[in-house]
Short mmCIF file of C-alpha atoms in Angstrom, two decimals:
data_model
loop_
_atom_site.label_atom_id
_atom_site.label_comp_id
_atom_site.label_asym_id
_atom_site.label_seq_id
_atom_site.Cartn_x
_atom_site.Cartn_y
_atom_site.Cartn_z
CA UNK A 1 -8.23 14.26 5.45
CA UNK A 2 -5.27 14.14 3.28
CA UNK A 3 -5.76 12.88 -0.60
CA UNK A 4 -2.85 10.75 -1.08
CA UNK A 5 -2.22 11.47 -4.60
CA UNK A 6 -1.62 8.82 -7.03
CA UNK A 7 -1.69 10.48 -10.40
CA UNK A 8 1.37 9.16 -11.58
CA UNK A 9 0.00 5.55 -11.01
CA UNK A 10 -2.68 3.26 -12.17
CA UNK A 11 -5.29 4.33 -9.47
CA UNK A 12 -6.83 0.36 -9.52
CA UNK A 13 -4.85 -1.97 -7.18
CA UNK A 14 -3.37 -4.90 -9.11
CA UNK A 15 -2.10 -7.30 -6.76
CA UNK A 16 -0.70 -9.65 -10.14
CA UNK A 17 1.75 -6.18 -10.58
CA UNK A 18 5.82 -6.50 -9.93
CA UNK A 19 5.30 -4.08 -7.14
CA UNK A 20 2.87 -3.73 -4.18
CA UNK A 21 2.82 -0.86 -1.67
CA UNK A 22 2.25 -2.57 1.71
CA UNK A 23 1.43 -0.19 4.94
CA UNK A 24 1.06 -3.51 7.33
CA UNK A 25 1.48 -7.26 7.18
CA UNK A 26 -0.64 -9.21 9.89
CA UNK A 27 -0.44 -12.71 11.27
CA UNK A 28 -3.74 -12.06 12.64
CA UNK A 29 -6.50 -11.37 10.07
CA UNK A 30 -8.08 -8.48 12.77
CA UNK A 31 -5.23 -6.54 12.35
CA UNK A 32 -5.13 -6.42 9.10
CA UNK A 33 -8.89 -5.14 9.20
CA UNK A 34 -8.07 -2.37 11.46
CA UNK A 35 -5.00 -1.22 9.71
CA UNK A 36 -7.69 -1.28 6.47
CA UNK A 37 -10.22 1.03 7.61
CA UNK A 38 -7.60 3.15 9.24
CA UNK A 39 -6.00 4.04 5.65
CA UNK A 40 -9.06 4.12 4.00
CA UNK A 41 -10.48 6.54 6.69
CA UNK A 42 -7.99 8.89 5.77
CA UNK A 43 -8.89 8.68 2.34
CA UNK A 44 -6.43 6.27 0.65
CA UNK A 45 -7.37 3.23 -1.67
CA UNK A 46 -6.38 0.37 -0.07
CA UNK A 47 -7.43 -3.50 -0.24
CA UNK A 48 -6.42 -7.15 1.66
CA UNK A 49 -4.69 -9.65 -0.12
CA UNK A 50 -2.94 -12.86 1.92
CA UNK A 51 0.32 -13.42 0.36
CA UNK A 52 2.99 -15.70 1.55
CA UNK A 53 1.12 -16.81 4.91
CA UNK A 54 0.38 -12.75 5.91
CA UNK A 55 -2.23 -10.81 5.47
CA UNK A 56 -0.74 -7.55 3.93
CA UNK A 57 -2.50 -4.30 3.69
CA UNK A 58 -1.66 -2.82 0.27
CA UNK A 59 -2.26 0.92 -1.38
CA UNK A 60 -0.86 1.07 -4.91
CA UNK A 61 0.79 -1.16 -7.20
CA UNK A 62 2.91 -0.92 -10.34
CA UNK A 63 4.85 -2.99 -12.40
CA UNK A 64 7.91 -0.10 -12.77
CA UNK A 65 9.94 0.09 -9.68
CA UNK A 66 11.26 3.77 -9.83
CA UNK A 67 7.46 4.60 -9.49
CA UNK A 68 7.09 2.13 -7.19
CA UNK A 69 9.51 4.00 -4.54
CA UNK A 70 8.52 7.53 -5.25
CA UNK A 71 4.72 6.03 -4.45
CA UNK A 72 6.56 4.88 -0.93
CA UNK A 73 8.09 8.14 -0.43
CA UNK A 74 5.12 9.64 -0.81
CA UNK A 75 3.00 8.05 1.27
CA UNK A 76 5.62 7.83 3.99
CA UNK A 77 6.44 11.87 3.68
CA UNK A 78 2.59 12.59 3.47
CA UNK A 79 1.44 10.31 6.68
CA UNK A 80 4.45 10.01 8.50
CA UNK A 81 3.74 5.91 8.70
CA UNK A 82 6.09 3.20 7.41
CA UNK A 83 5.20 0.99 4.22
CA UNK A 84 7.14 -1.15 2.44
CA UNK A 85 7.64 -2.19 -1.46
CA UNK A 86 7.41 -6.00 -1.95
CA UNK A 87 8.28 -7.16 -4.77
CA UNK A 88 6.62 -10.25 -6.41
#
């Protein structure tokens, strides 16, 4: 497994921060719990919050948004998924 490294960033998830890291936003709740355990089986933090009517999938948060996009490069260059930054 590959330790996606967050040591620039507050390791806790905050989902009251500016920015969230989102690797999926489901309609259907299932989803979302699939696309859960599959990040957290390869060994990233990651919790389910329903914002705006989806239920998004979300890995790190800040509230400074240059470290919010080198913490979505780095996920994206280390497991070659897509993820998203939404802003609140």
């Amino acid at each position: 497994k590959i330790k996606f490294d967050m040591t620039f960033c507050n390791s806790t998830i905050n989902l009251n921060s500016k920015y969230l890291i989102v690797v999926g936003s489901f309609g259907v709740k299932a989803n979302a719990d699939r696309m859960l355990k599959h990040v957290q089986n390869n060994g990233i933090d990651a919790t389910l919050t329903l914002i705006r009517g989806l239920n998004r999938v979300v890995i790190a948060s800040t509230n400074n948004e240059v470290e919010a996009e080198q913490l979505l490069d780095q996920f994206t260059h280390t497991f070659n998924e897509p993820a998203f930054i939404l802003e609140q």
